[in-house]
Tab-separated table of C-alpha atoms and ligand atoms in Angstrom:
chain	number	residue	atom	x	y	z
A	296	MET	CA	38.555	138.903	6.493
A	297	ASN	CA	34.905	137.945	6.700
A	298	ARG	CA	33.400	136.070	3.782
A	299	GLU	CA	29.696	135.523	3.345
A	300	LEU	CA	28.429	131.987	2.914
A	301	PRO	CA	25.238	131.131	1.021
A	302	LEU	CA	22.204	130.738	3.272
A	303	PHE	CA	21.749	127.171	4.540
A	304	PRO	CA	25.350	126.152	3.844
A	305	VAL	CA	25.708	122.456	3.111
A	306	SER	CA	28.473	120.648	4.941
A	307	VAL	CA	29.525	117.159	5.937
A	308	VAL	CA	29.980	115.827	9.436
A	309	GLY	CA	33.402	114.500	8.457
A	310	SER	CA	34.069	111.110	6.946
A	311	LEU	CA	33.420	109.616	3.520
A	312	PRO	CA	34.020	105.998	2.509
A	313	ARG	CA	37.764	105.397	1.877
A	314	GLY	CA	39.058	104.344	-1.491
A	315	ALA	CA	40.815	100.972	-1.797
A	316	GLY	CA	44.330	102.495	-1.688
A	317	ALA	CA	43.593	104.498	1.452
A	318	GLN	CA	42.046	101.431	3.089
A	319	ARG	CA	45.174	99.385	2.424
A	320	ALA	CA	47.501	102.113	3.725
A	321	LEU	CA	45.462	102.459	6.923
A	322	ARG	CA	45.379	98.720	7.476
A	323	ASP	CA	49.138	98.360	7.019
A	324	TRP	CA	49.741	101.099	9.566
A	325	ALA	CA	47.201	99.854	12.097
A	326	ARG	CA	48.680	96.341	11.948
A	327	GLY	CA	52.189	97.658	12.515
A	328	ARG	CA	53.497	96.869	9.018
A	329	THR	CA	54.469	100.533	8.541
A	330	ASP	CA	55.176	103.241	11.103
A	331	HIS	CA	53.081	105.890	9.318
A	332	VAL	CA	50.105	105.962	6.983
A	333	ASP	CA	51.267	106.109	3.344
A	334	GLY	CA	50.877	109.774	2.378
A	335	GLN	CA	50.424	109.302	-1.357
A	336	ALA	CA	47.521	106.914	-0.949
A	337	GLY	CA	45.986	109.496	1.389
A	338	ASP	CA	46.535	112.382	-1.048
A	339	HIS	CA	44.867	110.459	-3.829
A	340	ALA	CA	41.879	109.570	-1.647
A	341	VAL	CA	41.448	113.139	-0.387
A	342	LEU	CA	41.404	114.517	-3.929
A	343	ALA	CA	38.660	112.018	-4.787
A	344	ALA	CA	36.730	113.050	-1.649
A	345	LEU	CA	37.026	116.715	-2.645
A	346	ALA	CA	35.839	115.958	-6.184
A	347	LEU	CA	32.847	114.087	-4.769
A	348	GLN	CA	31.867	117.026	-2.538
A	349	ASP	CA	32.466	119.533	-5.316
A	350	GLY	CA	30.246	117.566	-7.673
A	351	ALA	CA	27.495	117.366	-5.055
A	352	GLY	CA	27.560	121.101	-4.270
A	353	VAL	CA	28.861	120.912	-0.709
A	354	ASP	CA	29.669	124.449	0.484
A	355	ILE	CA	32.020	123.639	3.391
A	356	VAL	CA	34.192	120.644	2.563
A	357	SER	CA	36.306	118.226	4.583
A	358	ASP	CA	39.032	115.801	3.529
A	359	GLY	CA	36.595	112.962	4.125
A	360	GLU	CA	38.897	111.718	6.918
A	361	GLN	CA	40.611	109.611	4.272
A	362	ARG	CA	43.829	109.475	6.296
A	363	ARG	CA	42.114	108.358	9.493
A	364	ASP	CA	41.505	104.824	10.648
A	365	ASN	CA	38.605	106.177	12.622
A	366	PHE	CA	37.547	109.542	13.999
A	367	TYR	CA	39.537	109.263	17.226
A	368	SER	CA	42.141	106.497	16.879
A	369	PHE	CA	44.149	108.541	14.350
A	370	LEU	CA	45.624	110.565	17.204
A	371	ALA	CA	47.886	107.617	18.005
A	372	GLU	CA	49.844	108.350	14.830
A	373	GLY	CA	51.247	111.585	16.213
A	374	VAL	CA	50.905	111.361	19.987
A	375	ASP	CA	53.086	109.364	22.379
A	376	GLY	CA	51.414	107.670	25.321
A	377	ILE	CA	48.575	106.147	23.293
A	378	ARG	CA	48.307	102.459	22.451
A	379	LEU	CA	45.792	101.258	19.856
A	380	LEU	CA	43.877	98.180	20.876
A	381	ALA	CA	41.281	96.331	18.865
A	382	LEU	CA	38.139	96.057	20.959
A	383	SER	CA	38.776	92.319	21.169
A	384	GLU	CA	42.186	93.056	22.766
A	385	LEU	CA	40.740	95.697	25.034
A	386	LEU	CA	38.662	92.940	26.533
A	387	ASN	CA	41.800	91.796	28.394
A	388	TRP	CA	42.019	95.067	30.284
A	389	VAL	CA	38.501	96.175	31.092
A	390	GLU	CA	37.256	95.537	34.588
A	391	ASP	CA	33.977	93.821	33.776
A	392	LYS	CA	34.935	91.506	30.917
A	393	ALA	CA	31.677	89.586	30.726
A	394	ALA	CA	29.609	92.748	30.453
A	395	PHE	CA	31.928	94.199	27.802
A	396	GLU	CA	31.773	91.024	25.731
A	397	ARG	CA	27.973	90.926	25.923
A	398	LEU	CA	27.879	94.561	24.881
A	399	LEU	CA	30.046	94.012	21.797
A	400	GLN	CA	27.839	91.172	20.676
A	401	ALA	CA	24.585	92.944	21.376
A	402	LEU	CA	25.655	96.121	19.617
A	403	ASP	CA	26.844	94.459	16.406
A	404	VAL	CA	30.305	95.968	16.839
A	405	PRO	CA	33.104	94.536	14.661
A	406	ALA	CA	35.387	93.860	17.635
A	407	PHE	CA	38.438	92.903	15.586
A	408	ALA	CA	38.207	95.800	13.147
A	409	ILE	CA	37.587	98.791	15.387
A	410	ARG	CA	40.648	100.117	17.156
A	411	ASN	CA	40.364	102.087	20.327
A	412	PRO	CA	43.092	104.429	21.607
A	413	VAL	CA	44.087	103.771	25.207
A	414	VAL	CA	46.489	105.820	27.322
A	415	ASP	CA	49.518	103.865	28.545
A	416	GLY	CA	51.983	106.731	29.103
A	417	PRO	CA	52.186	110.515	29.397
A	418	LEU	CA	50.475	112.198	26.410
A	419	ARG	CA	53.002	114.021	24.269
A	420	ARG	CA	52.324	115.332	20.775
A	421	ARG	CA	55.125	114.550	18.337
A	422	ARG	CA	53.622	116.464	15.422
A	423	PRO	CA	50.405	118.263	14.429
A	424	LEU	CA	47.792	115.941	12.914
A	425	ALA	CA	44.712	117.923	11.858
A	426	ALA	CA	46.878	120.784	10.548
A	427	GLU	CA	48.559	118.447	8.071
A	428	GLU	CA	45.165	117.357	6.768
A	429	VAL	CA	43.899	120.938	6.535
A	430	ARG	CA	46.998	122.172	4.737
A	431	PHE	CA	46.518	119.624	1.959
A	432	VAL	CA	42.798	120.337	1.525
A	433	ARG	CA	43.406	124.097	1.657
A	434	ALA	CA	45.881	123.781	-1.212
A	435	HIS	CA	43.341	121.910	-3.362
A	436	THR	CA	40.060	123.780	-2.930
A	437	ASP	CA	38.755	127.341	-2.813
A	438	ARG	CA	35.846	126.312	-0.615
A	439	PRO	CA	35.791	126.808	3.150
A	440	VAL	CA	37.337	123.855	4.970
A	441	LYS	CA	35.967	121.965	7.933
A	442	VAL	CA	38.002	119.598	10.074
A	443	ALA	CA	36.799	117.417	12.922
A	444	LEU	CA	38.696	116.587	16.095
A	445	PRO	CA	37.670	114.005	18.667
A	446	GLY	CA	36.076	115.841	21.584
A	447	PRO	CA	37.836	116.153	24.936
A	448	TYR	CA	35.192	114.250	26.863
A	449	LEU	CA	35.161	111.341	24.398
A	450	LEU	CA	38.955	111.106	24.545
A	451	THR	CA	39.147	111.314	28.312
A	452	ARG	CA	36.375	108.758	28.827
A	453	SER	CA	37.449	106.275	26.191
A	454	MET	CA	41.239	106.406	26.596
A	455	TRP	CA	41.409	105.997	30.365
A	456	VAL	CA	41.497	102.305	31.162
A	457	LYS	CA	42.433	101.827	34.762
A	458	ALA	CA	44.872	98.919	34.404
A	459	LEU	CA	46.904	100.672	31.692
A	460	SER	CA	46.452	104.362	32.470
A	461	GLU	CA	46.434	104.670	36.265
A	462	GLU	CA	50.203	104.722	36.668
A	463	HIS	CA	50.461	107.864	34.522
A	464	TYR	CA	47.071	109.436	35.225
A	465	PRO	CA	45.603	108.497	38.592
A	466	THR	CA	42.174	109.853	37.617
A	467	LYS	CA	40.186	110.685	34.507
A	468	GLU	CA	40.332	114.342	35.571
A	469	SER	CA	44.122	114.360	35.484
A	470	LEU	CA	44.045	112.874	31.974
A	471	GLY	CA	41.465	115.523	31.013
A	472	ASP	CA	44.026	118.282	31.669
A	473	ASP	CA	46.490	116.824	29.160
A	474	VAL	CA	43.717	116.076	26.633
A	475	VAL	CA	42.692	119.755	26.765
A	476	THR	CA	46.306	120.849	26.201
A	477	LEU	CA	46.635	118.443	23.265
A	478	LEU	CA	43.386	119.546	21.607
A	479	ARG	CA	44.148	123.254	22.057
A	480	ALA	CA	47.455	122.705	20.257
A	481	GLU	CA	45.642	120.807	17.462
A	482	LEU	CA	42.992	123.530	17.168
A	483	SER	CA	45.552	126.311	17.051
A	484	ASP	CA	47.622	124.571	14.366
A	485	ALA	CA	44.513	123.696	12.320
A	486	ILE	CA	43.520	127.384	12.299
A	487	ASP	CA	47.013	128.418	11.233
A	488	ALA	CA	46.803	125.868	8.419
A	489	GLY	CA	43.599	127.480	7.125
A	490	ALA	CA	40.671	125.671	8.766
A	491	ASP	CA	37.422	127.674	8.676
A	492	PHE	CA	35.350	125.371	10.855
A	493	VAL	CA	36.630	123.044	13.576
A	494	GLN	CA	34.179	120.485	14.909
A	495	LEU	CA	34.592	118.507	18.128
A	496	ASP	CA	33.017	115.045	17.954
A	497	GLU	CA	31.300	113.983	21.160
A	498	PRO	CA	29.121	110.999	20.221
A	499	VAL	CA	29.175	109.540	23.725
A	500	LEU	CA	27.322	112.432	25.398
A	501	THR	CA	24.082	110.758	24.364
A	502	GLU	CA	25.131	107.556	26.068
A	503	VAL	CA	25.866	109.516	29.243
A	504	ALA	CA	22.516	111.263	29.116
A	505	PHE	CA	20.395	108.201	28.362
A	506	ALA	CA	22.038	105.602	30.587
A	507	GLY	CA	22.149	105.356	34.347
A	508	PRO	CA	25.448	105.458	36.292
A	509	HIS	CA	25.907	101.679	36.194
A	510	GLU	CA	24.886	101.029	32.633
A	511	THR	CA	26.904	101.511	29.495
A	512	HIS	CA	25.382	101.324	26.058
A	513	SER	CA	28.354	102.302	23.940
A	514	PHE	CA	31.580	100.423	23.291
A	515	MET	CA	33.464	103.713	23.049
A	516	CYS	CA	33.582	104.178	26.807
A	517	ALA	CA	36.008	101.486	27.778
A	518	ALA	CA	36.380	102.456	31.420
A	519	LEU	CA	33.133	100.773	32.231
A	520	SER	CA	33.071	101.082	35.986
A	521	GLU	CA	34.369	104.624	36.183
A	522	LYS	CA	31.317	106.624	35.322
A	523	ALA	CA	29.919	109.126	37.812
A	524	SER	CA	26.300	110.337	37.714
A	525	PRO	CA	25.109	111.680	34.340
A	526	GLU	CA	24.964	115.199	35.813
A	527	GLU	CA	28.575	115.072	36.994
A	528	GLU	CA	29.747	113.561	33.714
A	529	LEU	CA	27.947	116.213	31.651
A	530	GLU	CA	29.333	119.004	33.853
A	531	PHE	CA	32.784	117.555	33.250
A	532	ALA	CA	32.096	117.531	29.487
A	533	VAL	CA	31.005	121.206	29.505
A	534	GLU	CA	34.138	122.178	31.401
A	535	LEU	CA	36.429	120.270	29.033
A	536	VAL	CA	34.803	121.597	25.843
A	537	ASN	CA	34.914	125.193	27.101
A	538	ARG	CA	38.552	124.883	28.101
A	539	VAL	CA	39.407	123.588	24.602
A	540	VAL	CA	37.670	126.387	22.641
A	541	GLU	CA	38.421	129.308	24.977
A	542	GLY	CA	40.117	132.156	23.117
A	543	PHE	CA	39.588	130.719	19.616
A	544	GLY	CA	36.924	133.248	18.570
A	545	ALA	CA	38.382	133.720	15.092
A	546	VAL	CA	37.266	130.349	13.794
A	547	ARG	CA	33.837	128.708	13.705
A	548	THR	CA	33.690	125.929	16.291
A	549	GLY	CA	31.123	123.171	16.397
A	550	LEU	CA	30.133	120.231	18.528
A	551	HIS	CA	28.798	117.080	16.872
A	552	VAL	CA	26.610	114.806	18.945
A	553	CYS	CA	24.972	111.670	17.573
A	554	ARG	CA	23.983	108.236	18.851
A	555	GLY	CA	26.672	106.108	17.234
A	556	ASN	CA	27.270	105.328	13.590
A	557	TRP	CA	28.833	101.903	13.479
A	558	SER	CA	25.970	99.775	12.141
A	559	GLN	CA	23.236	99.970	9.525
A	560	ASP	CA	20.994	98.123	11.952
A	561	GLU	CA	18.936	100.922	13.521
A	562	GLY	CA	17.857	98.568	16.282
A	563	VAL	CA	21.316	98.425	17.914
A	564	LEU	CA	22.004	102.174	17.902
A	565	LEU	CA	21.068	104.395	20.848
A	566	ARG	CA	17.698	106.071	21.056
A	567	GLY	CA	16.572	109.191	22.928
A	568	ALA	CA	15.768	112.890	22.422
A	569	TYR	CA	18.305	115.653	23.085
A	570	ASP	CA	16.225	117.185	25.909
A	571	PRO	CA	18.463	116.098	28.841
A	572	LEU	CA	21.505	117.488	27.012
A	573	VAL	CA	20.037	120.883	26.101
A	574	PRO	CA	20.886	122.682	29.399
A	575	TYR	CA	24.504	121.561	28.964
A	576	PHE	CA	24.585	122.441	25.242
A	577	ALA	CA	23.410	125.949	26.147
A	578	ARG	CA	26.542	126.467	28.251
A	579	MET	CA	29.060	125.142	25.742
A	580	ARG	CA	30.835	128.068	24.127
A	581	VAL	CA	30.852	126.683	20.590
A	582	ASP	CA	29.240	128.417	17.604
A	583	GLN	CA	27.314	125.460	16.246
A	584	LEU	CA	25.732	122.205	17.318
A	585	VAL	CA	25.899	119.583	14.573
A	586	LEU	CA	23.027	117.269	15.401
A	587	GLU	CA	21.458	114.192	13.866
A	588	TYR	CA	17.749	114.581	13.178
A	589	ALA	CA	17.058	112.462	10.111
A	590	THR	CA	16.786	109.416	12.342
A	591	GLU	CA	13.580	109.221	14.324
A	592	ARG	CA	15.693	107.964	17.262
A	593	ALA	CA	16.709	111.613	17.859
A	594	GLY	CA	13.194	112.710	18.807
A	595	SER	CA	11.562	116.093	18.323
A	596	LEU	CA	13.110	119.355	17.142
A	597	ASP	CA	11.178	121.068	19.941
A	598	ALA	CA	14.012	120.043	22.265
A	599	LEU	CA	16.109	122.815	20.686
A	600	ALA	CA	13.641	125.655	21.337
A	601	GLU	CA	15.333	126.707	24.595
A	602	LEU	CA	18.836	127.022	23.170
A	603	PRO	CA	20.383	130.514	22.917
A	604	ALA	CA	19.238	132.306	19.725
A	605	GLU	CA	22.790	132.996	18.554
A	606	LEU	CA	23.732	129.298	18.531
A	607	GLU	CA	23.832	127.795	15.028
A	608	ILE	CA	22.361	124.390	14.292
A	609	GLY	CA	23.940	122.065	11.750
A	610	LEU	CA	20.794	120.076	11.101
A	611	GLY	CA	21.090	116.423	10.115
A	612	VAL	CA	18.396	115.892	7.483
A	613	CYS	CA	19.689	112.832	5.663
A	614	ASP	CA	20.642	109.428	7.001
A	615	PRO	CA	24.206	108.389	6.101
A	616	ARG	CA	23.377	104.704	6.659
A	617	SER	CA	20.269	104.175	4.527
A	618	ALA	CA	20.059	103.079	0.892
A	619	GLU	CA	17.365	105.583	-0.129
A	620	VAL	CA	18.161	109.136	-1.179
A	621	GLU	CA	15.938	111.531	0.759
A	622	ASP	CA	13.508	113.852	-1.027
A	623	PRO	CA	14.848	117.449	-1.061
A	624	ALA	CA	11.340	118.844	-0.488
A	625	GLU	CA	10.940	116.745	2.655
A	626	MET	CA	14.357	117.772	3.937
A	627	ALA	CA	13.492	121.433	3.326
A	628	GLY	CA	10.284	120.876	5.286
A	629	ARG	CA	12.305	119.652	8.253
A	630	VAL	CA	14.422	122.809	8.125
A	631	ARG	CA	11.278	124.951	8.111
A	632	GLU	CA	10.203	123.198	11.325
A	633	LEU	CA	13.484	124.223	12.940
A	634	MET	CA	13.045	127.809	11.748
A	635	VAL	CA	10.020	128.248	13.998
A	636	HIS	CA	12.637	129.059	16.642
A	637	ARG	CA	15.871	129.648	14.698
A	638	LYS	CA	16.747	132.417	12.209
A	639	PRO	CA	17.590	131.288	8.639
A	640	GLU	CA	21.231	132.415	8.897
A	641	LYS	CA	21.672	130.147	11.930
A	642	VAL	CA	20.865	126.934	10.059
A	643	PHE	CA	23.369	124.726	8.230
A	644	LEU	CA	22.516	121.433	6.503
A	645	ASN	CA	24.406	118.183	6.910
A	646	PRO	CA	23.922	114.423	7.043
A	647	ASP	CA	23.334	112.918	10.504
A	648	CYS	CA	26.920	111.696	10.760
A	649	GLY	CA	29.841	110.589	8.593
A	650	PHE	CA	29.587	108.023	5.801
A	651	GLY	CA	32.661	106.132	6.985
A	652	THR	CA	33.260	106.747	10.676
A	653	PHE	CA	35.327	103.552	10.871
A	654	ALA	CA	37.580	102.934	7.846
A	655	GLU	CA	36.875	99.231	7.644
A	656	ARG	CA	33.176	99.599	8.106
A	657	PRO	CA	31.793	102.454	5.986
A	658	VAL	CA	28.035	102.760	6.449
A	659	ASN	CA	27.432	103.545	2.773
A	660	THR	CA	28.976	103.609	-0.700
A	661	SER	CA	30.662	106.649	-2.243
A	662	GLU	CA	27.925	106.723	-4.894
A	663	LEU	CA	25.150	106.976	-2.316
A	664	ALA	CA	27.124	109.492	-0.261
A	665	ALA	CA	27.420	111.672	-3.376
A	666	ALA	CA	23.714	111.314	-4.188
A	667	LYS	CA	22.683	112.169	-0.629
A	668	LEU	CA	24.939	115.240	-0.516
A	669	ALA	CA	23.530	116.388	-3.864
A	670	GLY	CA	20.069	115.981	-2.311
A	671	LEU	CA	21.134	118.249	0.571
A	672	HIS	CA	22.278	120.831	-1.957
A	673	ALA	CA	18.898	120.631	-3.721
A	674	ALA	CA	17.100	121.111	-0.385
A	675	ALA	CA	19.289	124.145	0.362
A	676	GLU	CA	18.461	125.631	-3.044
A	677	LEU	CA	14.718	125.291	-2.365
A	678	LEU	CA	15.132	127.134	0.937
A	679	ARG	CA	17.418	129.792	-0.564
A	680	ALA	CA	14.750	130.618	-3.137
A	681	GLU	CA	12.295	131.244	-0.279
A	682	HIS	CA	14.710	133.578	1.525
A	683	ALA	CA	16.239	135.427	-1.428
A	684	GLY	CA	17.985	138.612	-0.297
A	685	HIS	CA	18.415	137.419	3.294
A	686	PRO	CA	22.110	137.693	4.248
A	687	GLY	CA	23.937	134.409	4.786
A	688	PRO	CA	26.227	133.510	7.681
A	689	VAL	CA	29.825	134.720	7.503
A	690	LEU	CA	33.119	132.975	7.900
A	691	GLY	CA	35.419	134.504	10.455
A	692	ALA	CA	35.392	136.127	13.828
A	693	GLY	CA	32.908	137.488	16.291
A	694	ARG	CA	29.827	135.345	16.053
A	695	ARG	CA	29.484	134.234	19.654
B	866	ZN	ZN1	28.197	111.118	14.515
C-alpha cells in the first residue's frame, strides 16, 4: 500500500543522545560485564526518543539508535567473527602505529571510548539486529520508521585489519562478499519488521574522495596501508552498495554521506565539496542521498545539479553539533536553493548527521536536539505553505 507523506518530510539521520540508563547498559556490554545490552534500558530510552521526535514534529522517526554503542560497532552483538577494539587497542594491530597515533591525537578522537569492529573470524549472523529495533519502534508509533545500517564499504574498509583478518579473508574484496550477504539479510529482515526507509551510512566516502592513496584522514579506516586509488575505492563502494540494495524496490533506500561527526571542533573534521563523489552517487541505485549541507565544509549545492532528477535529496539544513538553533526561514531558503534543480517532492529535510553517533560522546543535548528538530519542522511548514496542493512523496514501491 502506498501512503502519501507531507511535502518536505522531516527525518533524522539516526542517532539521538542516549539516556543515562541506556548509556550504562551499553557500557556494561561493551566492557564485557554482560553478554547482551540490557533490553529494558533500551526500551525505555527508545520510547523517550520517540516522544522527543513526536513532540518536535518529525515525520519519519528512528529509534534514536538508543541500543547501539555506535553506528557500526553494534553489529558485534549479533554477528560472530567480529571483535570490538577500542581505538587505543587497535593501535597494537595497525601497520603504521606512529601515523595512527598521530591521527588520533590530531583528530580529537576519544581513543579509549570509541570501539571499532574488526574481523577476526568468518562473519556469521547469529540473529537479526536492525529488525529487532524496527519491530519495537513499529509497535510504538504510527509514523513511518527509518532505520540506519552501516554501509558495506565502511564495514569492509574499517573491519579488515590485516594482522587479524587475513587468515579468514585474504583480501578486502573477499570480506566484501560476506558483508554484502550480511547486510542483505539485515535489510530483508528490517523490511519484514516494518521499516519504511533503510539508510546505509557511508561517512568514509568523503575521506576516500578528498585524500590521496597514501593519506588517511579518518580513524574509521583502520587498514591504513590498504587503500587503492580513490577511483578504484569509489568503484568498489558503488559495486558493494548496489549489490546490497538490488531487488529491494519495495522500501525506500538511502545513502548517508558526511565528513565525520565525532567532535564539536569544526577544525578537526574533514572539509571538501561533494563534486568528486557525484559521478559515483549517480550510479548508486538508492532512492535518496542524505547529505550534510548545514556545515560550510560541505561546499556548494551546485555540486548536486548533475544528479539524476528522480534521486531524492535528504538535505542537511541544521548542524547537530552547534549550540544555536537555526532560523527556520534561513533553512527554508537553503531548500529553495536546492529546488533550482530538484522538484519539491524529491526533497526531505534532516540534520547534517546524528546527535549521538558515538554513545559516550553525543555531540549535543537532548534538549537542543529537540529544539533543532522542531526548527526543521517549522522550516518544512513554511515551504509546505508555498507549495500547497503539490503532491508529496509516497511510501512504498516503485520510485526508482
Ligand atoms: Zn553522518
